[in-house]
Short mmCIF file of C-alpha atoms in Angstrom, two decimals:
data_model
loop_
_atom_site.label_atom_id
_atom_site.label_comp_id
_atom_site.label_asym_id
_atom_site.label_seq_id
_atom_site.Cartn_x
_atom_site.Cartn_y
_atom_site.Cartn_z
CA MET L 1 -59.55 -66.83 134.70
CA THR L 2 -62.58 -65.54 136.41
CA ASN L 3 -60.57 -63.38 138.90
CA LEU L 4 -58.58 -61.88 135.93
CA ILE L 5 -61.82 -60.89 134.17
CA LYS L 6 -63.13 -59.34 137.32
CA LYS L 7 -59.97 -57.44 137.78
CA ALA L 8 -59.88 -56.11 134.07
CA PRO L 9 -61.87 -53.02 134.61
CA SER L 10 -59.62 -51.89 137.51
CA LEU L 11 -56.60 -52.62 135.24
CA LEU L 12 -57.76 -50.61 132.46
CA LEU L 13 -58.73 -47.78 134.69
CA LEU L 14 -55.42 -47.70 136.23
CA CYS L 15 -53.76 -47.61 132.60
CA MET L 16 -56.08 -44.65 131.74
CA VAL L 17 -55.14 -42.70 134.75
CA LEU L 18 -51.22 -43.33 134.01
CA LEU L 19 -51.92 -42.33 130.45
CA SER L 20 -53.21 -38.88 131.24
CA GLY L 21 -50.03 -37.73 132.91
CA CYS L 22 -47.77 -36.90 129.97
CA THR L 23 -48.15 -35.27 126.57
CA VAL L 24 -45.17 -34.15 124.73
CA GLY L 25 -45.02 -31.29 122.25
CA PRO L 26 -46.15 -27.55 122.75
CA ASN L 27 -49.54 -26.70 123.68
CA TYR L 28 -51.30 -24.27 121.16
CA LYS L 29 -51.01 -20.60 121.78
CA ARG L 30 -52.63 -18.05 119.29
CA PRO L 31 -49.75 -16.08 117.75
CA ALA L 32 -49.44 -12.32 118.30
CA VAL L 33 -51.25 -10.34 115.64
CA ASN L 34 -50.87 -6.60 114.87
CA THR L 35 -54.52 -5.62 114.92
CA PRO L 36 -55.41 -1.85 114.09
CA THR L 37 -57.81 -0.01 116.31
CA VAL L 38 -59.98 1.01 113.39
CA TYR L 39 -60.16 0.14 109.56
CA ARG L 40 -58.36 2.30 107.03
CA GLY L 41 -61.01 3.55 104.82
CA LEU L 42 -63.56 4.92 107.41
CA THR L 43 -64.35 8.64 107.51
CA PRO L 44 -63.08 10.56 110.49
CA ASP L 45 -66.60 10.58 112.08
CA GLU L 46 -66.88 6.85 111.66
CA ALA L 47 -63.47 6.22 112.98
CA ALA L 48 -64.17 8.39 116.03
CA LYS L 49 -67.44 6.33 116.94
CA ASN L 50 -65.61 2.92 116.44
CA GLU L 51 -68.86 1.20 116.93
CA PRO L 52 -68.71 -2.62 117.54
CA LYS L 53 -71.77 -3.25 115.42
CA SER L 54 -70.85 -4.61 111.81
CA LEU L 55 -72.57 -5.11 108.61
CA ALA L 56 -71.38 -8.83 108.85
CA ASP L 57 -73.64 -9.37 111.78
CA GLU L 58 -76.64 -9.36 109.43
CA LYS L 59 -77.75 -12.49 107.66
CA TRP L 60 -77.40 -12.53 103.91
CA TRP L 61 -81.13 -12.28 103.40
CA GLU L 62 -81.32 -9.16 105.29
CA VAL L 63 -78.57 -7.53 103.35
CA PHE L 64 -79.81 -8.58 99.91
CA GLN L 65 -83.62 -7.94 99.80
CA ASP L 66 -84.39 -8.70 96.23
CA GLU L 67 -86.70 -11.79 96.53
CA GLN L 68 -85.41 -13.28 93.30
CA LEU L 69 -81.97 -12.96 94.44
CA LYS L 70 -82.86 -14.69 97.63
CA GLU L 71 -84.33 -17.61 95.78
CA LEU L 72 -81.29 -17.88 93.49
CA ILE L 73 -78.91 -18.01 96.70
CA LYS L 74 -81.07 -20.74 98.41
CA THR L 75 -80.93 -22.92 95.19
CA ALA L 76 -77.26 -22.40 95.02
CA LEU L 77 -76.66 -23.36 98.73
CA GLN L 78 -78.38 -26.70 98.01
CA GLN L 79 -77.04 -27.48 94.59
CA ASP L 80 -73.59 -25.76 94.13
CA TYR L 81 -70.90 -28.37 93.43
CA ASP L 82 -68.27 -26.54 95.63
CA VAL L 83 -70.56 -26.45 98.55
CA ARG L 84 -71.35 -30.10 98.21
CA ARG L 85 -67.78 -31.24 97.77
CA ALA L 86 -66.90 -29.09 100.98
CA ALA L 87 -69.61 -31.28 102.78
CA SER L 88 -67.93 -34.32 101.54
CA ARG L 89 -64.69 -33.09 102.97
CA ILE L 90 -66.21 -32.68 106.35
CA LEU L 91 -67.29 -36.24 106.26
CA GLN L 92 -64.04 -37.36 105.36
CA ALA L 93 -62.55 -35.43 108.22
CA GLN L 94 -65.02 -36.82 110.68
CA ALA L 95 -64.16 -40.35 109.65
CA SER L 96 -60.44 -39.51 109.92
CA LEU L 97 -60.95 -38.22 113.31
CA GLY L 98 -62.77 -41.42 114.32
CA ILE L 99 -60.00 -43.50 112.97
CA THR L 100 -57.17 -41.52 114.72
CA ARG L 101 -59.10 -41.34 118.09
CA SER L 102 -59.55 -45.28 118.13
CA ASN L 103 -55.75 -45.62 118.42
CA GLN L 104 -56.06 -44.32 121.95
CA PHE L 105 -58.22 -47.46 122.96
CA PRO L 106 -57.39 -51.12 123.23
CA THR L 107 -58.14 -53.47 120.34
CA ILE L 108 -60.18 -56.47 121.56
CA SER L 109 -60.96 -59.39 119.34
CA GLY L 110 -62.96 -62.41 119.76
CA THR L 111 -61.69 -65.89 118.56
CA ALA L 112 -63.29 -69.29 118.07
CA ALA L 113 -61.74 -72.41 116.69
CA ALA L 114 -62.48 -76.19 116.34
CA SER L 115 -59.97 -78.70 115.16
CA ASN L 116 -59.85 -82.63 114.63
CA GLU L 117 -56.68 -84.32 114.44
CA ARG L 118 -55.62 -87.98 114.11
CA SER L 119 -52.03 -89.20 114.28
CA ALA L 120 -50.94 -92.41 112.49
CA ARG L 121 -50.44 -95.60 114.34
CA GLY L 122 -46.85 -96.58 115.16
CA LYS L 123 -45.10 -99.84 116.17
CA VAL L 124 -45.35 -98.77 119.80
CA PHE L 125 -48.17 -96.32 119.83
CA PRO L 126 -51.66 -96.58 118.74
CA ALA L 127 -53.39 -94.13 116.45
CA ILE L 128 -54.70 -91.18 118.31
CA GLU L 129 -57.65 -88.95 117.48
CA THR L 130 -58.24 -85.59 119.25
CA ASP L 131 -60.95 -83.01 119.04
CA THR L 132 -60.26 -79.60 120.43
CA THR L 133 -62.68 -76.54 120.67
CA GLN L 134 -61.47 -73.07 121.82
CA VAL L 135 -63.15 -69.79 122.46
CA GLY L 136 -61.46 -66.63 123.72
CA ALA L 137 -60.71 -62.95 123.40
CA SER L 138 -57.47 -61.18 122.76
CA LEU L 139 -56.47 -57.69 123.67
CA ASP L 140 -53.79 -55.55 122.10
CA TRP L 141 -53.07 -51.90 123.44
CA GLU L 142 -50.21 -49.51 122.68
CA LEU L 143 -50.29 -47.25 125.85
CA ASP L 144 -50.44 -43.51 124.84
CA PHE L 145 -48.05 -42.80 127.76
CA TRP L 146 -46.33 -39.86 125.74
CA GLY L 147 -49.53 -38.47 124.10
CA LYS L 148 -48.85 -39.54 120.60
CA PHE L 149 -52.27 -40.67 119.85
CA ARG L 150 -53.66 -37.74 121.95
CA ARG L 151 -51.76 -35.21 119.82
CA ALA L 152 -52.77 -36.85 116.64
CA THR L 153 -56.38 -36.71 117.62
CA GLU L 154 -55.91 -33.15 118.45
CA ALA L 155 -54.56 -32.47 114.94
CA ALA L 156 -57.50 -34.51 113.26
CA ARG L 157 -59.93 -32.69 115.29
CA ALA L 158 -58.44 -29.27 114.28
CA ASN L 159 -58.54 -30.63 110.73
CA LEU L 160 -62.24 -31.32 111.06
CA ALA L 161 -62.79 -27.74 112.30
CA ALA L 162 -60.73 -26.43 109.46
CA SER L 163 -62.98 -28.31 106.90
CA GLU L 164 -66.17 -27.03 108.54
CA TRP L 165 -64.53 -23.39 108.26
CA GLY L 166 -63.58 -24.05 104.75
CA GLN L 167 -67.21 -24.89 103.82
CA ARG L 168 -68.34 -21.70 105.34
CA GLU L 169 -65.70 -19.91 103.32
CA ILE L 170 -66.98 -21.40 100.33
CA VAL L 171 -70.59 -20.43 101.16
CA ARG L 172 -69.32 -16.93 101.77
CA GLU L 173 -67.59 -16.87 98.45
CA LEU L 174 -70.52 -18.47 96.76
CA ILE L 175 -73.08 -15.91 98.15
CA ALA L 176 -70.92 -12.84 97.24
CA ASN L 177 -70.12 -14.20 93.66
CA LEU L 178 -73.90 -14.90 93.01
CA ALA L 179 -75.13 -11.47 94.31
CA GLY L 180 -72.32 -9.77 92.32
CA SER L 181 -73.13 -11.75 89.18
CA TYR L 182 -76.92 -10.95 89.68
CA PHE L 183 -76.26 -7.21 89.91
CA THR L 184 -73.97 -7.32 86.99
CA LEU L 185 -76.91 -9.14 85.13
CA ARG L 186 -79.33 -6.41 85.98
CA ALA L 187 -76.81 -3.73 85.04
CA LEU L 188 -76.66 -5.33 81.56
CA ASP L 189 -80.38 -5.47 81.45
CA LEU L 190 -80.60 -1.76 82.06
CA GLN L 191 -77.95 -0.87 79.58
CA LEU L 192 -79.73 -2.89 76.95
CA GLU L 193 -82.92 -1.14 77.73
CA ILE L 194 -81.14 2.33 77.40
CA SER L 195 -79.71 1.12 74.17
CA ARG L 196 -82.91 -0.03 72.63
CA ARG L 197 -84.57 3.21 73.66
CA THR L 198 -81.82 5.30 72.21
CA LEU L 199 -81.84 3.23 69.04
CA ALA L 200 -85.58 3.79 68.67
CA SER L 201 -85.06 7.65 69.31
CA ARG L 202 -82.25 8.04 66.88
CA GLN L 203 -84.19 6.02 64.06
CA ASP L 204 -87.06 8.52 64.51
CA SER L 205 -84.36 11.33 64.30
CA LEU L 206 -82.90 9.81 61.11
CA ARG L 207 -86.21 9.56 59.40
CA LEU L 208 -86.91 13.23 59.92
CA THR L 209 -83.30 14.11 58.78
CA GLN L 210 -83.99 12.07 55.55
CA LEU L 211 -87.16 13.88 55.06
CA LEU L 212 -85.52 17.30 55.44
CA ALA L 213 -82.83 16.21 52.95
CA ASN L 214 -85.26 15.00 50.37
CA GLY L 215 -87.01 18.33 50.73
CA GLY L 216 -83.62 20.21 50.30
CA SER L 217 -83.70 21.72 53.77
CA THR L 218 -80.48 19.91 54.82
CA SER L 219 -77.57 18.10 53.41
CA LEU L 220 -76.66 14.40 52.80
CA LEU L 221 -73.85 14.99 55.34
CA ASP L 222 -76.48 15.37 58.05
CA VAL L 223 -78.20 12.13 57.06
CA ARG L 224 -74.77 10.24 57.09
CA GLN L 225 -74.15 11.76 60.65
CA ALA L 226 -77.76 10.53 61.83
CA GLU L 227 -77.00 7.14 60.66
CA GLN L 228 -73.76 6.99 62.60
CA LEU L 229 -75.87 7.67 65.67
CA VAL L 230 -78.26 4.88 64.77
CA TYR L 231 -75.52 2.34 63.98
CA THR L 232 -73.63 3.21 67.21
CA ALA L 233 -76.60 2.35 69.32
CA GLY L 234 -77.52 -0.52 67.08
CA SER L 235 -74.05 -2.15 67.54
CA GLU L 236 -74.37 -1.93 71.35
CA ILE L 237 -77.48 -4.20 71.41
CA PRO L 238 -75.94 -7.44 70.10
CA SER L 239 -73.00 -6.91 72.34
CA LEU L 240 -75.12 -6.56 75.39
CA GLU L 241 -77.33 -9.43 74.41
CA GLN L 242 -74.36 -11.63 74.14
CA GLN L 243 -73.17 -10.43 77.62
CA ILE L 244 -76.48 -11.00 79.31
CA GLU L 245 -76.84 -14.69 78.02
CA GLN L 246 -73.29 -15.48 78.95
CA GLN L 247 -73.97 -13.98 82.37
CA GLU L 248 -77.08 -16.08 82.71
CA ASN L 249 -74.93 -19.14 81.81
CA PHE L 250 -72.34 -18.14 84.53
CA ILE L 251 -75.21 -17.66 87.18
CA SER L 252 -76.71 -21.10 86.16
CA ILE L 253 -73.42 -22.83 86.86
CA LEU L 254 -73.30 -21.30 90.22
CA LEU L 255 -76.75 -22.62 90.86
CA GLY L 256 -75.48 -26.16 90.05
CA ASN L 257 -77.77 -26.17 86.67
CA ASN L 258 -77.24 -26.35 83.11
CA PRO L 259 -77.14 -23.02 81.11
CA ALA L 260 -80.53 -21.54 81.16
CA ALA L 261 -82.34 -18.24 81.55
CA VAL L 262 -82.41 -16.54 84.79
CA GLN L 263 -85.50 -14.98 86.63
CA ARG L 264 -85.20 -11.39 87.26
CA GLY L 265 -86.48 -9.41 90.38
CA ARG L 266 -85.90 -5.62 91.13
CA ALA L 267 -84.29 -3.35 88.66
CA LEU L 268 -80.76 -2.14 89.34
CA THR L 269 -81.73 1.23 90.55
CA GLU L 270 -84.30 -0.29 92.93
CA GLN L 271 -81.89 -2.42 95.00
CA PRO L 272 -81.88 -1.19 98.52
CA HIS L 273 -78.59 -0.18 100.30
CA SER L 274 -77.82 2.38 102.95
CA PRO L 275 -75.27 5.12 102.11
CA THR L 276 -73.16 4.26 105.09
CA VAL L 277 -72.70 0.75 106.65
CA PRO L 278 -71.11 -0.04 109.98
CA ALA L 279 -67.78 -1.87 109.81
CA GLY L 280 -67.41 -2.90 113.34
CA LEU L 281 -64.01 -3.56 115.33
CA PRO L 282 -61.05 -5.11 113.54
CA SER L 283 -60.44 -7.44 116.40
CA SER L 284 -63.69 -9.23 115.63
CA LEU L 285 -62.67 -10.10 112.15
CA LEU L 286 -60.31 -12.87 113.57
CA GLU L 287 -63.40 -14.60 115.04
CA ARG L 288 -65.66 -13.96 112.26
CA ARG L 289 -64.05 -14.68 108.82
CA PRO L 290 -64.05 -18.15 107.85
CA ASP L 291 -60.74 -18.06 105.93
CA VAL L 292 -58.98 -16.62 109.10
CA ARG L 293 -60.56 -19.22 111.37
CA GLN L 294 -59.76 -21.94 108.77
CA ALA L 295 -56.05 -20.81 108.78
CA GLU L 296 -56.07 -20.95 112.58
CA GLU L 297 -57.40 -24.52 112.86
CA GLN L 298 -54.72 -25.55 110.34
CA LEU L 299 -52.11 -23.98 112.57
CA VAL L 300 -53.58 -25.86 115.58
CA ALA L 301 -53.20 -29.11 113.55
CA ALA L 302 -49.71 -28.37 112.60
CA ASN L 303 -48.83 -27.54 116.20
CA ALA L 304 -50.14 -30.72 117.36
CA GLU L 305 -48.11 -32.70 114.71
CA ILE L 306 -44.91 -31.44 116.50
CA GLY L 307 -46.04 -33.52 119.59
CA VAL L 308 -46.71 -36.54 117.42
CA ALA L 309 -43.21 -36.27 115.78
CA ARG L 310 -41.47 -35.81 119.30
CA SER L 311 -43.17 -38.72 120.84
CA GLN L 312 -41.32 -41.08 118.54
CA TYR L 313 -38.27 -40.48 120.54
CA PHE L 314 -39.80 -42.33 123.49
CA PRO L 315 -40.32 -45.99 123.90
CA GLN L 316 -43.67 -47.54 122.86
CA ILE L 317 -45.33 -49.62 125.52
CA THR L 318 -47.72 -52.30 124.43
CA LEU L 319 -49.95 -54.51 126.54
CA THR L 320 -51.23 -57.86 125.12
CA GLY L 321 -53.41 -60.43 126.70
CA THR L 322 -55.46 -63.61 125.66
CA ALA L 323 -58.19 -65.25 127.60
CA GLY L 324 -60.71 -68.11 126.89
CA TYR L 325 -61.72 -71.67 127.28
CA GLN L 326 -60.32 -74.59 125.65
CA SER L 327 -61.53 -78.31 125.74
CA SER L 328 -61.63 -81.61 124.03
CA ALA L 329 -65.24 -81.98 125.04
CA LEU L 330 -67.65 -79.51 123.91
CA THR L 331 -69.94 -80.14 127.03
CA GLY L 332 -67.08 -79.24 129.32
CA LEU L 333 -65.80 -76.18 127.36
CA PHE L 334 -66.88 -73.57 130.01
CA ALA L 335 -65.88 -75.60 132.90
CA GLY L 336 -63.34 -74.21 135.40
CA PRO L 337 -60.34 -76.28 134.50
CA ALA L 338 -60.79 -75.51 130.74
CA GLY L 339 -59.96 -71.66 131.14
CA PHE L 340 -56.64 -70.31 130.10
CA TRP L 341 -55.17 -66.94 129.86
CA ASN L 342 -51.95 -65.10 129.26
CA PHE L 343 -50.91 -61.46 129.73
CA GLY L 344 -47.75 -59.59 128.57
CA SER L 345 -46.29 -56.29 127.75
CA GLY L 346 -43.54 -55.15 125.57
CA LEU L 347 -41.33 -52.17 125.07
CA SER L 348 -39.66 -50.82 121.89
CA GLN L 349 -37.22 -47.92 122.09
CA PRO L 350 -35.66 -46.58 118.89
CA ILE L 351 -31.80 -46.65 119.00
CA PHE L 352 -30.61 -45.82 115.65
CA THR L 353 -32.76 -44.31 112.93
CA ALA L 354 -30.05 -42.35 110.86
CA GLY L 355 -31.66 -39.02 111.78
CA ARG L 356 -35.18 -39.96 110.82
CA LEU L 357 -36.80 -38.94 114.03
CA ARG L 358 -34.89 -35.79 114.14
CA SER L 359 -35.84 -35.02 110.67
CA ASN L 360 -39.53 -35.61 111.36
CA VAL L 361 -39.47 -33.29 114.20
CA ARG L 362 -37.79 -30.55 112.19
CA LEU L 363 -40.38 -31.03 109.48
CA ALA L 364 -43.23 -30.72 111.80
CA GLU L 365 -41.67 -27.50 113.27
CA ALA L 366 -41.04 -26.11 109.82
CA GLN L 367 -44.70 -26.80 108.74
CA GLN L 368 -45.97 -25.23 111.96
CA GLN L 369 -43.89 -22.04 111.32
CA GLU L 370 -45.40 -21.97 107.76
CA ALA L 371 -48.75 -22.31 109.10
CA VAL L 372 -48.10 -19.30 111.45
CA LEU L 373 -47.01 -17.19 108.55
CA PHE L 374 -49.97 -18.18 106.52
CA TYR L 375 -52.34 -17.30 109.32
CA GLN L 376 -50.71 -13.95 109.82
CA GLU L 377 -50.76 -13.26 106.14
CA THR L 378 -54.48 -14.24 105.94
CA ILE L 379 -55.22 -11.77 108.73
CA GLN L 380 -53.48 -9.02 106.89
CA GLY L 381 -55.21 -9.81 103.73
CA ALA L 382 -58.54 -9.48 105.63
CA PHE L 383 -57.80 -6.17 106.94
CA ARG L 384 -56.79 -5.11 103.32
CA ASP L 385 -60.17 -6.49 101.95
CA VAL L 386 -62.22 -4.40 104.20
CA SER L 387 -60.19 -1.36 103.80
CA ASP L 388 -60.34 -1.60 100.07
CA ALA L 389 -64.13 -2.23 100.27
CA LEU L 390 -64.79 0.68 102.58
CA ILE L 391 -62.91 2.94 100.16
CA ALA L 392 -64.44 1.69 97.06
CA TYR L 393 -68.08 2.00 98.55
CA ARG L 394 -67.47 5.43 99.64
CA LYS L 395 -65.81 6.57 96.32
CA THR L 396 -68.21 4.75 94.15
CA GLN L 397 -71.06 6.73 95.74
CA GLU L 398 -69.26 9.85 95.11
CA PHE L 399 -68.63 8.87 91.50
CA SER L 400 -72.15 8.07 90.99
CA GLU L 401 -73.37 11.46 92.11
CA GLN L 402 -71.02 13.15 89.63
CA GLN L 403 -72.09 10.74 87.00
CA LYS L 404 -75.79 11.61 87.62
CA LEU L 405 -74.87 15.40 87.10
CA LEU L 406 -73.02 14.42 83.89
CA VAL L 407 -76.05 12.65 82.54
CA SER L 408 -78.40 15.57 83.47
CA SER L 409 -76.09 17.94 81.82
CA ALA L 410 -75.63 15.87 78.67
CA GLN L 411 -79.39 15.20 78.54
CA ASP L 412 -80.05 18.99 78.50
CA ALA L 413 -77.32 19.67 76.03
CA THR L 414 -78.75 17.00 73.62
CA ARG L 415 -82.12 18.75 74.04
CA LEU L 416 -80.75 22.26 73.12
CA SER L 417 -78.71 20.91 70.10
CA HIS L 418 -81.98 19.50 68.62
CA LEU L 419 -83.68 22.65 69.07
CA ARG L 420 -80.83 24.68 67.66
CA TYR L 421 -80.56 22.24 64.60
CA SER L 422 -84.40 22.45 64.17
CA GLY L 423 -84.11 26.33 64.18
CA GLY L 424 -81.11 26.18 61.61
CA ALA L 425 -78.75 27.73 64.21
CA THR L 426 -76.17 24.90 64.06
CA SER L 427 -75.24 21.84 62.08
CA TYR L 428 -76.00 18.30 62.80
CA LEU L 429 -72.50 17.70 64.02
CA GLU L 430 -73.36 19.33 67.28
CA VAL L 431 -76.51 17.08 67.61
CA LEU L 432 -74.11 14.03 67.00
CA THR L 433 -71.60 15.21 69.51
CA ASN L 434 -74.05 15.89 72.22
CA ASP L 435 -76.25 12.78 71.60
CA THR L 436 -73.01 10.54 71.74
CA ASN L 437 -71.85 12.14 74.97
CA TYR L 438 -75.47 11.61 76.40
CA PHE L 439 -75.62 7.96 75.43
CA THR L 440 -72.11 7.27 76.85
CA ALA L 441 -73.07 9.16 80.10
CA GLU L 442 -76.15 7.11 80.54
CA LEU L 443 -74.18 3.70 80.12
CA GLY L 444 -71.36 5.06 82.45
CA LEU L 445 -74.07 5.92 85.08
CA VAL L 446 -75.42 2.44 85.00
CA GLN L 447 -71.72 1.18 85.31
CA ALA L 448 -71.27 3.43 88.37
CA GLN L 449 -74.44 2.15 90.07
CA LEU L 450 -73.34 -1.35 89.59
CA ASN L 451 -69.91 -0.67 90.99
CA GLU L 452 -71.51 0.90 94.10
CA LEU L 453 -73.49 -2.39 94.55
CA LEU L 454 -70.44 -4.60 93.96
CA ALA L 455 -68.51 -2.54 96.49
CA LEU L 456 -71.35 -3.17 99.13
CA VAL L 457 -71.11 -6.99 98.26
CA GLN L 458 -67.27 -6.98 98.63
CA LEU L 459 -67.58 -5.01 101.93
CA TYR L 460 -70.07 -7.67 103.31
CA LYS L 461 -67.87 -10.44 102.37
CA GLY L 462 -64.66 -8.74 103.50
CA LEU L 463 -66.29 -8.27 106.85
CA GLY L 464 -66.96 -12.05 107.13
CA GLY L 465 -70.61 -11.91 106.41
CA GLY L 466 -72.70 -14.45 104.37
CA TRP L 467 -71.92 -17.69 105.93
CA GLN L 468 -74.18 -17.53 108.74
CA GLN L 469 -77.32 -19.65 108.28
#
């Protein structure tokens, strides 16, 4: 008994050496990906430089410099339900990895038992009463000779990594959604400010027109046209107020709060952003984007599952052993003669499974092929996201410049039409037309400026930025 216990570490070490020699199933190799040399959407000068630096290398608090927006993002990262659920999934994956990895090691259990037994007296034999006390330990170990448990552990570890990248993807989405929603809120605020200012100006113009009509200097038609301008601006205000409160509710939910008002920071026109941003190398996108990394880890797990399925073709080898002490006298329980042990091994080889093992392998291989296609599709989608955002950022800037010129021209046309009307050189219809065009152009410029900021957010997100803490 004592000699066996002394030899146990050597036996376990020998088994571990034998187990490390064979692992069935394919080892993971990253699939070939058609990676472009430059992003589509860059200007010729930017494409020629092909700089490795990327906007996504910057932390989110460096890209979004509005202090109030920073506070909102910090709150959301702590309280958002999607982020917290993702953290729970990571804990689940960690526990699953621990469970799966434990299968590689022996299970050792301790036992203790005591019994008292008395047999009835017979014609020949007297009554016998026995007391037995037993303590011991048992070992049960399925040898991972074919790598079944190691492949399963490899898959579980990849699933854990996928869960971690999944949480980073949720963080990336959350920051982009929150920044875009905040900029949208500031755009609505600016449009409301323009509408109220325009309404006040038009109400002054209406009062003047009514005075002129009362004095016989103009017609009632001019009054009605001035009223149309007032009512047009007035109708925009409740609609914008509705959108603002609903946008605040949406932001509150992203923060993990009940619907409430949202604190503001910088105005829409004061949000800093560079006219050009570095995109970096397309090849770096495979390492930076969380959704791409998550898809690859899922592929690693699916690849390892093929080895788990193939290992079922081979025999299962199990070691069992029991050792301990048994005595009828408690005082002599740990004496030499009271020791006992047994050691055994077993082998189980599948012979007929009606195609179940073959089907399991085919299922694992098909799932791995699907994971390959999903990985490649995710990469192509990432390249498209960046290209779309690059195009959008450049074109929205060009549109904003044209919209500024339109606002300036419409503003001057409104000024001239008021002068012409005051001088009696034209009808109020000209004032109506030019004032309406100016109001529409101002609102359009706000939307153009918002689109430019939203394109920047999408470009930062598309390049894989935002999840770095």
